[in-house]
PDB file of C-alpha atoms in Angstrom:
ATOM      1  CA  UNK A   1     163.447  66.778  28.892  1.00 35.00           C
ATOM      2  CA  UNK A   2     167.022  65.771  29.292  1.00 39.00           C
ATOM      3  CA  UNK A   3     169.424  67.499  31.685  1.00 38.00           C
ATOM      4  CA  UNK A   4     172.013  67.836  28.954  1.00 42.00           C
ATOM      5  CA  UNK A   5     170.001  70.643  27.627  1.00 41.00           C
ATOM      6  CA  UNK A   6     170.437  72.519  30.894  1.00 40.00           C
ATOM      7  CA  UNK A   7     173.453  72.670  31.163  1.00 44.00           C
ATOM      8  CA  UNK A   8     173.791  70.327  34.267  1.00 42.00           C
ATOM      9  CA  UNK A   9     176.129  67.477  34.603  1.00 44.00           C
ATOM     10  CA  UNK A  10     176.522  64.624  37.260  1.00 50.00           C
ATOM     11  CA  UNK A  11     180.034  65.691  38.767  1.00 58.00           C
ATOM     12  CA  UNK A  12     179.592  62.988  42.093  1.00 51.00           C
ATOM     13  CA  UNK A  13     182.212  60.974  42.606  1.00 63.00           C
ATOM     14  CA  UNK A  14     180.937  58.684  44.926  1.00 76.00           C
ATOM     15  CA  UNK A  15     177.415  57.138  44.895  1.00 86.00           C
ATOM     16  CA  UNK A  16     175.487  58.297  47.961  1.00 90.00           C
ATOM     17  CA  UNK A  17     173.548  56.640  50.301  1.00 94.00           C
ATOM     18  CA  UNK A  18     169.945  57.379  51.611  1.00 95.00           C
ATOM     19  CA  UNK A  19     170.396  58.479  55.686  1.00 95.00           C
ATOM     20  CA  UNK A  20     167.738  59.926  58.465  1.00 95.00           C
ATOM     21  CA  UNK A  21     170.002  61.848  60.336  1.00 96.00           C
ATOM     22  CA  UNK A  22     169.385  64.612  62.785  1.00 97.00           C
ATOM     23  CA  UNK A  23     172.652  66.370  63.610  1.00 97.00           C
ATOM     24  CA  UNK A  24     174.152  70.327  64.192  1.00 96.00           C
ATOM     25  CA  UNK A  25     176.477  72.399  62.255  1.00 97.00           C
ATOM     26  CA  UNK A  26     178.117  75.289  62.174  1.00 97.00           C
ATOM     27  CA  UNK A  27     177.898  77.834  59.634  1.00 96.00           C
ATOM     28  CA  UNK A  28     179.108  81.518  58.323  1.00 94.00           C
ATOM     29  CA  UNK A  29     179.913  83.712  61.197  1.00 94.00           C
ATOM     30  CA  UNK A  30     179.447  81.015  63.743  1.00 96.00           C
ATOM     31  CA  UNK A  31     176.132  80.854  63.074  1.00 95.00           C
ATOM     32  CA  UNK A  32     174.411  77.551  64.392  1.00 97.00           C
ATOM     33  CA  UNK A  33     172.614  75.213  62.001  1.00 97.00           C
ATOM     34  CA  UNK A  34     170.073  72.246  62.390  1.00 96.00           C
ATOM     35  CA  UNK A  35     170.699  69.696  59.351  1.00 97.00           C
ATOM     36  CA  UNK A  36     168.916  66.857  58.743  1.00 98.00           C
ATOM     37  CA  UNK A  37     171.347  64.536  56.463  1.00 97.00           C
ATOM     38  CA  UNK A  38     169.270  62.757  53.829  1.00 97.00           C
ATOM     39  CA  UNK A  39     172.535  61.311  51.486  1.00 96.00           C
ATOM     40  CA  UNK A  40     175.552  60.674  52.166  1.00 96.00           C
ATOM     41  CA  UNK A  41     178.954  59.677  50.296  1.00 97.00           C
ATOM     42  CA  UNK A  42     182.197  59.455  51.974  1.00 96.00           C
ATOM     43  CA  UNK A  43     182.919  62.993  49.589  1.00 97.00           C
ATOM     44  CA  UNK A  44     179.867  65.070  50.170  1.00 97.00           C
ATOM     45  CA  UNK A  45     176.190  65.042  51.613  1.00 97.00           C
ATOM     46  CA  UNK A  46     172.655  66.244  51.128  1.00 97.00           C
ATOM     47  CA  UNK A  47     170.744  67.725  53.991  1.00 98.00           C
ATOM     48  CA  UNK A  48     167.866  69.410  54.826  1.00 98.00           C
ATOM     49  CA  UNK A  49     168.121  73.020  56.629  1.00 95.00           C
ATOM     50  CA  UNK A  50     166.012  75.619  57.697  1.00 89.00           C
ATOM     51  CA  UNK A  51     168.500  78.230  57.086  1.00 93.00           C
ATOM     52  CA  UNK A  52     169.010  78.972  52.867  1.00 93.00           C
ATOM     53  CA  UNK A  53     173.007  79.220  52.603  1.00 95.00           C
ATOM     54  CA  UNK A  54     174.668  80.451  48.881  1.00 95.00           C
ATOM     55  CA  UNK A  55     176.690  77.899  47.520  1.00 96.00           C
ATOM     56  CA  UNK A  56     180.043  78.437  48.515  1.00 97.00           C
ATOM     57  CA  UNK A  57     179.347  79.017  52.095  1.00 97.00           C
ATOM     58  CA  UNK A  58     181.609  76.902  54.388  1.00 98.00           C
ATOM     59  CA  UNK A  59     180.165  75.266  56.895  1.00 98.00           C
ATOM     60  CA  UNK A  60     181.496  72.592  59.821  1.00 98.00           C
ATOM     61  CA  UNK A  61     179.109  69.309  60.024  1.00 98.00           C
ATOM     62  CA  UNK A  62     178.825  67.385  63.267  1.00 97.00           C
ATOM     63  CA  UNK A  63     178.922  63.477  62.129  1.00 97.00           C
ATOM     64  CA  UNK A  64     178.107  60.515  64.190  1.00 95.00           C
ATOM     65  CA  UNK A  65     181.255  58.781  65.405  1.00 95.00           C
ATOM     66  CA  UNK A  66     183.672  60.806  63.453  1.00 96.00           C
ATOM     67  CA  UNK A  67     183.321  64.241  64.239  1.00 97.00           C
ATOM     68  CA  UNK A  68     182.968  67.589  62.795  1.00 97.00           C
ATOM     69  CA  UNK A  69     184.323  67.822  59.227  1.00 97.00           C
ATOM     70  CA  UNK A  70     184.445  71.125  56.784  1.00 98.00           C
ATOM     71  CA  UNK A  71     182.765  71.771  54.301  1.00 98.00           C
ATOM     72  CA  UNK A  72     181.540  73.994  51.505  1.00 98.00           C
ATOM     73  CA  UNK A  73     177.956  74.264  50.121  1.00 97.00           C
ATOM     74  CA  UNK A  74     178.084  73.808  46.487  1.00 97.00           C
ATOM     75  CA  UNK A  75     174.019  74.302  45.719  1.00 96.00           C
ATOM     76  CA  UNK A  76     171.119  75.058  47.875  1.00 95.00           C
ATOM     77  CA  UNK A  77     167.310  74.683  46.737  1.00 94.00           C
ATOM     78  CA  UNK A  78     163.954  74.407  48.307  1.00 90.00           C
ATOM     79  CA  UNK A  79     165.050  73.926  51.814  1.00 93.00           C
ATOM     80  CA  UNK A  80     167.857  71.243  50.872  1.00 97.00           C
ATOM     81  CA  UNK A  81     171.383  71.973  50.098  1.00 97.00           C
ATOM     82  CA  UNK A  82     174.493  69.732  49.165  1.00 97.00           C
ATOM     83  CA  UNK A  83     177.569  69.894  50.475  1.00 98.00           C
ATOM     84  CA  UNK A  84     180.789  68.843  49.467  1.00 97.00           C
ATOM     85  CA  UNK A  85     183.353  67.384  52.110  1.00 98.00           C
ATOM     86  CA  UNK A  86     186.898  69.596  52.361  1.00 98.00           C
ATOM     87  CA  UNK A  87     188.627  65.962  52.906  1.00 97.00           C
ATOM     88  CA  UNK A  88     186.768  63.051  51.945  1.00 97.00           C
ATOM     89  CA  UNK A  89     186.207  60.756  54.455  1.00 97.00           C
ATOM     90  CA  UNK A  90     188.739  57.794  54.829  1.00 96.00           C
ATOM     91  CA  UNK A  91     187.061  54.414  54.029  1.00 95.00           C
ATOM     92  CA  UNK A  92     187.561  52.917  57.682  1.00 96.00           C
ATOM     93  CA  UNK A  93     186.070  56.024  59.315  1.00 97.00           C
ATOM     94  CA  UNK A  94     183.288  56.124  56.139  1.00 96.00           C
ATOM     95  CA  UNK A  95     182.284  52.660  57.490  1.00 95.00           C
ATOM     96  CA  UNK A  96     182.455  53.852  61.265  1.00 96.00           C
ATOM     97  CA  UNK A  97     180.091  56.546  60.041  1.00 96.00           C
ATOM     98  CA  UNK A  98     177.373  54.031  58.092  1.00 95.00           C
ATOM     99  CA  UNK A  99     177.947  51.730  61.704  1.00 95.00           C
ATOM    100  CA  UNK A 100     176.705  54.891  63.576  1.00 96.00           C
ATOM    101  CA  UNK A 101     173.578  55.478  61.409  1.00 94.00           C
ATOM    102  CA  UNK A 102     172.461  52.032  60.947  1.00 92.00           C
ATOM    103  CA  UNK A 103     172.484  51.600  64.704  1.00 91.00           C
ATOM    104  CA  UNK A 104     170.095  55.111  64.691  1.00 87.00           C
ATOM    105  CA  UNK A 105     167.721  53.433  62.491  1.00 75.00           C
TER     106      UNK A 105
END
């Protein structure tokens, strides 16, 4: 089966990279989120939540060493849900991020 046929189509820009990372956000309303960040690109993420948001719901991510950053959900599925950055991330920050998380691990 080919994903052609389903109309889907690979629109990251960035590859991502695998993460563990337990961390808080903030969605719709104010309402508080527990995420659990499973890729990561210095554009977008992939997390793990509880809580099933539509796409297009913004939300505010807490990130190791960086801070919060916006962001809007562009898909959620089975408990998972990815995310893509308002701002990407700058590449000296991106790398202060991946320092963070490696030092987690």
């Amino acid at each position: 089966m080919q994903l052609e046929s389903h109309g889907f189509s690979e629109k990251r820009v960035d590859a991502r990279i695998p993460v563990f990372h337990r961390t808080r956000a903030v969605g719709p309303g104010g309402q508080p989120l527990s995420l659990v960040i499973v890729d990561l690109s210095a554009s977008g993420l992939m997390a793990r939540c509880d809580v099933v948001l539509p796409a297009g719901s913004p939300i505010q991510i807490t990130l190791p060493a960086i801070g919060v950053h916006s962001a809007v959900v562009r898909w959620s599925l089975g408990g998972r849900m990815g995310c893509e950055l308002d701002e990407p991330i700058s590449l000296e920050n991106y790398y202060e991020l991946l320092t963070a998380l490696a030092r987690e691990a």
